[in-house]
Tab-separated table of C-alpha atoms and ligand atoms in Angstrom:
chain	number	residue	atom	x	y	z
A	19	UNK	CA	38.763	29.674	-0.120
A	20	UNK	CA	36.937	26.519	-1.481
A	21	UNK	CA	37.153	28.065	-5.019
A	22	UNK	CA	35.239	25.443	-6.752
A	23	UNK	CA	35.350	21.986	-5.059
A	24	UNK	CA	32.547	21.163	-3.395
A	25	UNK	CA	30.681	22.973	-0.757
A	26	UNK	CA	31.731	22.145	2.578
A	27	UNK	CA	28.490	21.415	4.148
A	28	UNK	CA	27.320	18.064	5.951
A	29	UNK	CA	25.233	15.888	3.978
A	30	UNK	CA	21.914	15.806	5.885
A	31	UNK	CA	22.534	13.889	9.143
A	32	UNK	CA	22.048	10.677	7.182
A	33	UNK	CA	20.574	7.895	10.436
A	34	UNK	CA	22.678	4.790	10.414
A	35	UNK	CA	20.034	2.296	9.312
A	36	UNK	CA	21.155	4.375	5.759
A	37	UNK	CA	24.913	3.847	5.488
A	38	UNK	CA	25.983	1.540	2.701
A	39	UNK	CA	27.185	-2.405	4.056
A	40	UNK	CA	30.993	-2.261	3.739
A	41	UNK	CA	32.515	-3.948	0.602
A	42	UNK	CA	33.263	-7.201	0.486
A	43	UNK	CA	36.766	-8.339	0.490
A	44	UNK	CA	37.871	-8.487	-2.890
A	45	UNK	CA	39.659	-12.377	-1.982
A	46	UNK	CA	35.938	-13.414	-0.594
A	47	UNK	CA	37.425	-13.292	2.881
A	48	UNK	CA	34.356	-13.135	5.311
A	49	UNK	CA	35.268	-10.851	8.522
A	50	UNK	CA	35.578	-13.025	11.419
A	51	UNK	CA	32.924	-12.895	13.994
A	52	UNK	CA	34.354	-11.554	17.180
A	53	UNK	CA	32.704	-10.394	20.202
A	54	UNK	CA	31.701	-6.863	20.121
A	55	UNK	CA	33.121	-5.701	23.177
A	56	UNK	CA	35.877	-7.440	22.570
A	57	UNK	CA	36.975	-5.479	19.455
A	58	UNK	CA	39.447	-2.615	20.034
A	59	UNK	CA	37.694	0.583	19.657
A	60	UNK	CA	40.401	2.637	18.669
A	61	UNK	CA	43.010	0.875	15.861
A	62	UNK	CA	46.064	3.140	14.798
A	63	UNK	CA	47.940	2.402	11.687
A	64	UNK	CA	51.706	3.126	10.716
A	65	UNK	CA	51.691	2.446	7.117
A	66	UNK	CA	55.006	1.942	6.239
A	67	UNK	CA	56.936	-0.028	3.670
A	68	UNK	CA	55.586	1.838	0.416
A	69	UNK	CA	59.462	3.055	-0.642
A	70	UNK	CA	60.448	-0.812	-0.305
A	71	UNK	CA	57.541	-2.589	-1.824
A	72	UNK	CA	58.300	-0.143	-4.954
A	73	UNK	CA	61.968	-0.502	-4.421
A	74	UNK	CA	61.403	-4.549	-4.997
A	75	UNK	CA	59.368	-3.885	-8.390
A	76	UNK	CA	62.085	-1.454	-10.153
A	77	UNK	CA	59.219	1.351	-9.613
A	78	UNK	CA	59.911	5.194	-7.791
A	79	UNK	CA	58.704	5.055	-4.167
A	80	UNK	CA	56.137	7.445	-5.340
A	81	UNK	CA	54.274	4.074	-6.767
A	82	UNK	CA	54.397	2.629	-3.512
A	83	UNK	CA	52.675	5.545	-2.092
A	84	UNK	CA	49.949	5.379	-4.672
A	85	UNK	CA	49.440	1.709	-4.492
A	86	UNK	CA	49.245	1.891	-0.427
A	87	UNK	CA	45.868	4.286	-1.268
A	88	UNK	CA	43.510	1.148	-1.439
A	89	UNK	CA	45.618	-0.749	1.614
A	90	UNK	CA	43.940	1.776	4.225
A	91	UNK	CA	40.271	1.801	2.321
A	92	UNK	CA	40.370	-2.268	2.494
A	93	UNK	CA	40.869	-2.003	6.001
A	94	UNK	CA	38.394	1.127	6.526
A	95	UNK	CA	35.486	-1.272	5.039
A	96	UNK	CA	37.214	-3.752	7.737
A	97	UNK	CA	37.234	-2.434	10.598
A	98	UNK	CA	33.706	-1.026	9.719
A	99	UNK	CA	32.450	-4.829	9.119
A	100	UNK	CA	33.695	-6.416	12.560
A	101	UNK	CA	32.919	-2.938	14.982
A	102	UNK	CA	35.865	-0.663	15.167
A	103	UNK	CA	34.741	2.730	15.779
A	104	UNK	CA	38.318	4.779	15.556
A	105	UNK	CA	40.956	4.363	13.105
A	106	UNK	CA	43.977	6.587	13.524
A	107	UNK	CA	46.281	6.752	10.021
A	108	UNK	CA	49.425	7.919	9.684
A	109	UNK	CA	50.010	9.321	6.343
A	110	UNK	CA	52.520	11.742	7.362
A	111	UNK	CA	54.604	12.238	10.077
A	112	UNK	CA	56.357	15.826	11.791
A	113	UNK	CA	59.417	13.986	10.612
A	114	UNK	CA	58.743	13.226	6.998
A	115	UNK	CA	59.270	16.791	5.988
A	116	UNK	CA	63.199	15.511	5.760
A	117	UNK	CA	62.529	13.390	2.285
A	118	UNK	CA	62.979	15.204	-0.800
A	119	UNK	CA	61.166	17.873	-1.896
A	120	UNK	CA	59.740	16.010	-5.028
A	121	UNK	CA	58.283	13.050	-2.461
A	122	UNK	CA	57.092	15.688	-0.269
A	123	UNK	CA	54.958	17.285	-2.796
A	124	UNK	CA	54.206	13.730	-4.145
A	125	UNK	CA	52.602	13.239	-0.441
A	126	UNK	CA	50.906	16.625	-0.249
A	127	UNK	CA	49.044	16.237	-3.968
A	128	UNK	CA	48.217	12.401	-3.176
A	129	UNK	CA	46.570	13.478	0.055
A	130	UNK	CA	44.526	15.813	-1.023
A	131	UNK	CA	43.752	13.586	-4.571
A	132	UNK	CA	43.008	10.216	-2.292
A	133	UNK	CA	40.516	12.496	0.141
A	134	UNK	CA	38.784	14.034	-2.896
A	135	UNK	CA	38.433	11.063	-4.217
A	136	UNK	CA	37.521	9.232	-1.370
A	137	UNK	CA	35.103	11.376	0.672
A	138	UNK	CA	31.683	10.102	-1.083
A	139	UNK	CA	32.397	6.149	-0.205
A	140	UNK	CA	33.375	6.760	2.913
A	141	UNK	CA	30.481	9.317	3.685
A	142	UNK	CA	27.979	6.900	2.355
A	143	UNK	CA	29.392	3.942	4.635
A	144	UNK	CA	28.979	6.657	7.988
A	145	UNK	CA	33.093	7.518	8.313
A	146	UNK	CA	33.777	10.742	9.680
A	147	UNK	CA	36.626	11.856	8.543
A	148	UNK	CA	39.174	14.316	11.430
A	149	UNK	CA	42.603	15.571	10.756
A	150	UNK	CA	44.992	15.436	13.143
A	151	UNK	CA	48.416	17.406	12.954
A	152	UNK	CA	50.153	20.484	12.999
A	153	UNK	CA	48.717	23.348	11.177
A	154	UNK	CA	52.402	25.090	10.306
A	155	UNK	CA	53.874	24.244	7.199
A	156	UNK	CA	50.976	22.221	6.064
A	157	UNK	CA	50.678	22.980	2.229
A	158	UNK	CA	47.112	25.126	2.886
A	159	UNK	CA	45.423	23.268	-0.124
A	160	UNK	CA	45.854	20.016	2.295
A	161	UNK	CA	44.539	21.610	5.062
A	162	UNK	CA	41.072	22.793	3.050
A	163	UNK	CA	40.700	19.978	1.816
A	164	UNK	CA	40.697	17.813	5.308
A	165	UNK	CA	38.709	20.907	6.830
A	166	UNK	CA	35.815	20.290	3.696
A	167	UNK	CA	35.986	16.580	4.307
A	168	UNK	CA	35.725	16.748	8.320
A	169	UNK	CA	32.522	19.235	7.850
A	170	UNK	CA	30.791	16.976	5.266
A	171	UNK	CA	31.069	13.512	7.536
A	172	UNK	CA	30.855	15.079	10.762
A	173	UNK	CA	27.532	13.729	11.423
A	174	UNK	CA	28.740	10.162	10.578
A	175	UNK	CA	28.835	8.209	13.336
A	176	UNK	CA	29.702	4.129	12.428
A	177	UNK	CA	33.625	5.005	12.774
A	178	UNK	CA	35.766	7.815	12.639
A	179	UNK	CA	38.617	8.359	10.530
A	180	UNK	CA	41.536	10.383	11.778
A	181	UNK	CA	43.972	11.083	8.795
A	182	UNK	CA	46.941	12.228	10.689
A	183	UNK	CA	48.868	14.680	8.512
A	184	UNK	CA	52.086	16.666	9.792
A	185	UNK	CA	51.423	14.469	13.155
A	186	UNK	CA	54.191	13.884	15.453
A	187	UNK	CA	53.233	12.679	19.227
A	188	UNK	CA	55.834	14.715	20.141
A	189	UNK	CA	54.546	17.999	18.820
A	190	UNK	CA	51.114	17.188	19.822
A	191	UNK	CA	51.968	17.054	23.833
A	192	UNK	CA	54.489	19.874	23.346
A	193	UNK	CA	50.909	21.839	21.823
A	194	UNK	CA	49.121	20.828	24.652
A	195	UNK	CA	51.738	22.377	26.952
A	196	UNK	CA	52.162	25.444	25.326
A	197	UNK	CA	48.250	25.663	25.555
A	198	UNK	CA	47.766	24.942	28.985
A	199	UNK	CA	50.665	27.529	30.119
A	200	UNK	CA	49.060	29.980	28.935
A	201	UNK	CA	45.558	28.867	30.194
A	202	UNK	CA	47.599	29.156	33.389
A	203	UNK	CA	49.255	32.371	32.976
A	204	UNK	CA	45.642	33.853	31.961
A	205	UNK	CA	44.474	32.732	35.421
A	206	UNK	CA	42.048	29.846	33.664
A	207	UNK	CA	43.917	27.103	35.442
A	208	UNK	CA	45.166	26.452	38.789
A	209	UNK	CA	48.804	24.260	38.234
A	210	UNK	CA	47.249	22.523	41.229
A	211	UNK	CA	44.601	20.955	39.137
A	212	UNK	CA	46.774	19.639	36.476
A	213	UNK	CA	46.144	16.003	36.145
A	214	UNK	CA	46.469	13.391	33.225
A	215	UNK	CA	42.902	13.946	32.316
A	216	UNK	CA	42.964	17.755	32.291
A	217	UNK	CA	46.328	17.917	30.200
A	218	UNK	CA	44.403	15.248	27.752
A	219	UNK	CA	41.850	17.534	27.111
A	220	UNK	CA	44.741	20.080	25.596
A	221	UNK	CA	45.700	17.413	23.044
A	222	UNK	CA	44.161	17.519	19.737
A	223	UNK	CA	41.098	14.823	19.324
A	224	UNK	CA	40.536	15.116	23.237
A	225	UNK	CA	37.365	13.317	22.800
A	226	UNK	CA	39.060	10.509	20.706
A	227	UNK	CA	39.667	7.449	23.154
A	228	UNK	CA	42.860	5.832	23.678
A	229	UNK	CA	44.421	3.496	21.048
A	230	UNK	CA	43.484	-0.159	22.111
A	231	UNK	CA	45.191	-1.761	19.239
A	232	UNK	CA	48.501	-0.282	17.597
A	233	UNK	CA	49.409	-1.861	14.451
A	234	UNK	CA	52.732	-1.355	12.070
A	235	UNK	CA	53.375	-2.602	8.766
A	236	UNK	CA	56.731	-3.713	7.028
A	237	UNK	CA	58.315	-5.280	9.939
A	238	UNK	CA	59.687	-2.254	11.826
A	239	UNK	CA	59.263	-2.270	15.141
A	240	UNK	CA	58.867	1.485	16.863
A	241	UNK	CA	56.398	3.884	17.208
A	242	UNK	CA	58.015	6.482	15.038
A	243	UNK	CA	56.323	9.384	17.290
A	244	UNK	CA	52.908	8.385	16.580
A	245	UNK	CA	50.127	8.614	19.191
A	246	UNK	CA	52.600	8.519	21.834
A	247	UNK	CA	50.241	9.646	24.883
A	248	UNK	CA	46.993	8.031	23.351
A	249	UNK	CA	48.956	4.674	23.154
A	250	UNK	CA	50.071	4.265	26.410
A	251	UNK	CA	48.652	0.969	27.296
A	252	UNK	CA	47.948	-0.343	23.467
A	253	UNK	CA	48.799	-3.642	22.504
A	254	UNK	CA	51.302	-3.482	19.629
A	255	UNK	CA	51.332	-6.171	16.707
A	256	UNK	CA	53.860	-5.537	14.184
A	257	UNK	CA	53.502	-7.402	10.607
A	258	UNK	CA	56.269	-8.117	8.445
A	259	UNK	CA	53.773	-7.107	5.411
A	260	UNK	CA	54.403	-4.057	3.540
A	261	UNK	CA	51.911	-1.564	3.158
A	262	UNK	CA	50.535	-1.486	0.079
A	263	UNK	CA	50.041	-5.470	0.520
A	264	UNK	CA	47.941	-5.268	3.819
A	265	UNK	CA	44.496	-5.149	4.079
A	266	UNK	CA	41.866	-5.935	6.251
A	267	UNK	CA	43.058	-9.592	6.451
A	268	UNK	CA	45.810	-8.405	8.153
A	269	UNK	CA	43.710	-6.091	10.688
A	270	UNK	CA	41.768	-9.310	10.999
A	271	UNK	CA	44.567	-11.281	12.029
A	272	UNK	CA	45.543	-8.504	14.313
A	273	UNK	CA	42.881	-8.108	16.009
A	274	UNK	CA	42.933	-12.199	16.428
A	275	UNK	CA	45.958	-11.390	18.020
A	276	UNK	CA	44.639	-8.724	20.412
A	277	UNK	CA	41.362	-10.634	21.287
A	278	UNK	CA	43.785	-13.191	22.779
A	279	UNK	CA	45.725	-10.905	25.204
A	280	UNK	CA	45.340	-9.686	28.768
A	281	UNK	CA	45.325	-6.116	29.177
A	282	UNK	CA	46.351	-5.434	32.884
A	283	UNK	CA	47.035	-1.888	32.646
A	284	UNK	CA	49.604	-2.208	35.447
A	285	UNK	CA	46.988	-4.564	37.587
A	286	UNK	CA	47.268	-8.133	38.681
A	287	UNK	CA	45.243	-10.988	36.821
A	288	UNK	CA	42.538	-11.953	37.969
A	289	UNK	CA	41.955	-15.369	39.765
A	290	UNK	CA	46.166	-15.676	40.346
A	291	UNK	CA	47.421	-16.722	43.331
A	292	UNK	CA	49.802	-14.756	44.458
A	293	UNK	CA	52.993	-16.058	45.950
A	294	UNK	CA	53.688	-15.512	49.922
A	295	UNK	CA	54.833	-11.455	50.190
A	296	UNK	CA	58.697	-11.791	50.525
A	297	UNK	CA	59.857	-9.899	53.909
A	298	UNK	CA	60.394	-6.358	53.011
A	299	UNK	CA	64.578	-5.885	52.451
A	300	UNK	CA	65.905	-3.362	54.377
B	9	IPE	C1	55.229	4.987	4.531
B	9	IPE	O1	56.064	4.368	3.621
B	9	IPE	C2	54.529	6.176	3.944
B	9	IPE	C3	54.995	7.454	4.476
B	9	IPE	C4	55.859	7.630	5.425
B	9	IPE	C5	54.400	8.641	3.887
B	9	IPE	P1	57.566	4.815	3.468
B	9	IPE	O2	57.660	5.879	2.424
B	9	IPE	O3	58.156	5.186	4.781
B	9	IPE	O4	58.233	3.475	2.926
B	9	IPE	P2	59.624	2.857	3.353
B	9	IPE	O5	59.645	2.756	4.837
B	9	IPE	O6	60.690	3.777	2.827
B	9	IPE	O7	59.652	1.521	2.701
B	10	IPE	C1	56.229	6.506	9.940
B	10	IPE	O1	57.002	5.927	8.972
B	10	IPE	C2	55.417	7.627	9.370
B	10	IPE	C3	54.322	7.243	8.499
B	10	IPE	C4	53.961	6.032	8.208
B	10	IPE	C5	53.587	8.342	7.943
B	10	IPE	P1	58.492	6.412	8.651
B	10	IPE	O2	58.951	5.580	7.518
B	10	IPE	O3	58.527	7.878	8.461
B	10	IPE	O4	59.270	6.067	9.999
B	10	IPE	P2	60.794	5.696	10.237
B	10	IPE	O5	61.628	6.782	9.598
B	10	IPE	O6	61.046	4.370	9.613
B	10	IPE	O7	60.944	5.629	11.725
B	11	MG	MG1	59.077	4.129	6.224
């Protein structure tokens, strides 16, 4: 199993007043100070435009990936400086097994390299670390190493960090089906109870809550299968920027953006008149 690397045990339940103060931004920009409950809880990232910001420098898209490592760790120290508690990242997708072989196993090495590497900053600044994603055809060394990272934080408790790795939203609810049929063909379930918040509980971070803030680099504008039930009602910004240029200016200014919105969830506004109710039509 774990061969060598290092045990996977939690560090002892280190108490929040002993996390490390996130970094600094490395421009001097000074987080903004929003309200605290008006922060989105959970922020999900698509980090995409790594092919096309190596593509513009002459370099293999494999660069891109590698300089898009520090892109999610700026915004980690962040979103840990103005409140967010959950950041979802996609780092690969159900779908990205379709590239070449050579960038796949670029993307499986780099995961497990960047989480190695990575697990002792963001253990000392309270992340805990999840993996979300489908087990099959997940190279096994990824999957240890996520499984040793998610035991060693899981005390942590300033913000979680789901690394979503073979995720596809898709996938995930079909998962949840399969699971709950056969809760219901064991006799566990009654198909009358089936509700929205039962099937949720089927999905895989069940006790994650729903994205409040969806953000996607590099100027596309679509989901791409990510977090497809969870982000339901989140409010989307899209930023031209690609990914290995963001950081947590850019979640700043997103979350700028979000502050400003009303969320209705299918309501009315408050304090809006309403206009006369037309006569039903026939
Ligand atoms: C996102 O960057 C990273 C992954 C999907 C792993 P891309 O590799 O999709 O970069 P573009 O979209 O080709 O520029
Ligand atoms: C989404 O980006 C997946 C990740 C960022 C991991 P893609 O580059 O795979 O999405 P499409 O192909 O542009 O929709
Ligand atoms: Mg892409």
């Amino acid at each position: 199993m774990g061969g060598s690397r290092r045990p996977a045990q939690a560090t002892a339940a280190r108490q929040p007043h002993e996390y490390r103060d996130p970094k600094p931004h490395a421009g001097g920009v000074q987080a903004p100070a929003f309200p605290k409950d008006a922060v989105p809880k959970h922020v999900a990232l698509v980090m995409d435009g790594n092919g096309r910001w190596a593509k513009e420098r002459g370099l293999a898209r494999t660069d891109g990936h590698t300089a898009g490592e520090s892109s999610l760790f700026d915004v980690v120290e962040g979103a840990a400086q103005i409140g967010v508690q959950y950041v979802s990242a996609y780092a690969f997708s159900t779908e990205n097994w379709k590239r070449s072989p050579e960038e796949i196993r670029f993307l499986m090495g780099f995961n497990i390299e960047t989480i190695h590497r990575r697990i002792d900053e963001m253990d000392e600044l309270g992340v805990r670390i999840r993996w979300c994603g489908r087990r099959p055809r997940l190279w096994k060394s990824v999957i240890r190493e996520l499984e040793i990272a998610e035991e060693r934080t899981k005390n942590n408790t300033r913000l979680t960090l789901a690394m979503c790795i073979n995720y596809g939203g898709r996938a995930e609810i079909v998962d949840a089906a399969t699971a709950l049929a056969e809760a219901v063909r064991e006799g566990r379930v009654d198909p009358k109870d089936i509700d929205e918040e039962l099937f949720a509980s089927y999905l895989d971070e069940p006790d994650m809550p729903d994205v409040d803030l969806f953000i996607r680099s590099s100027g596309e504008q679509r989901t791409s299968n990510f977090l497809l039930w969870q982000s339901a009602y989140a409010e989307m910004v899209f930023d031209d920027v690609l990914w290995p240029d963001f950081d947590r200016t850019h979640l700043f200014k997103a979350v700028e953006s979000y502050v400003s919105r009303d969320r209705r969830y299918g309501g009315a506004l408050p304090n809006v008149v309403s206009a006369a109710p037309r006569p039903e039509t026939p």
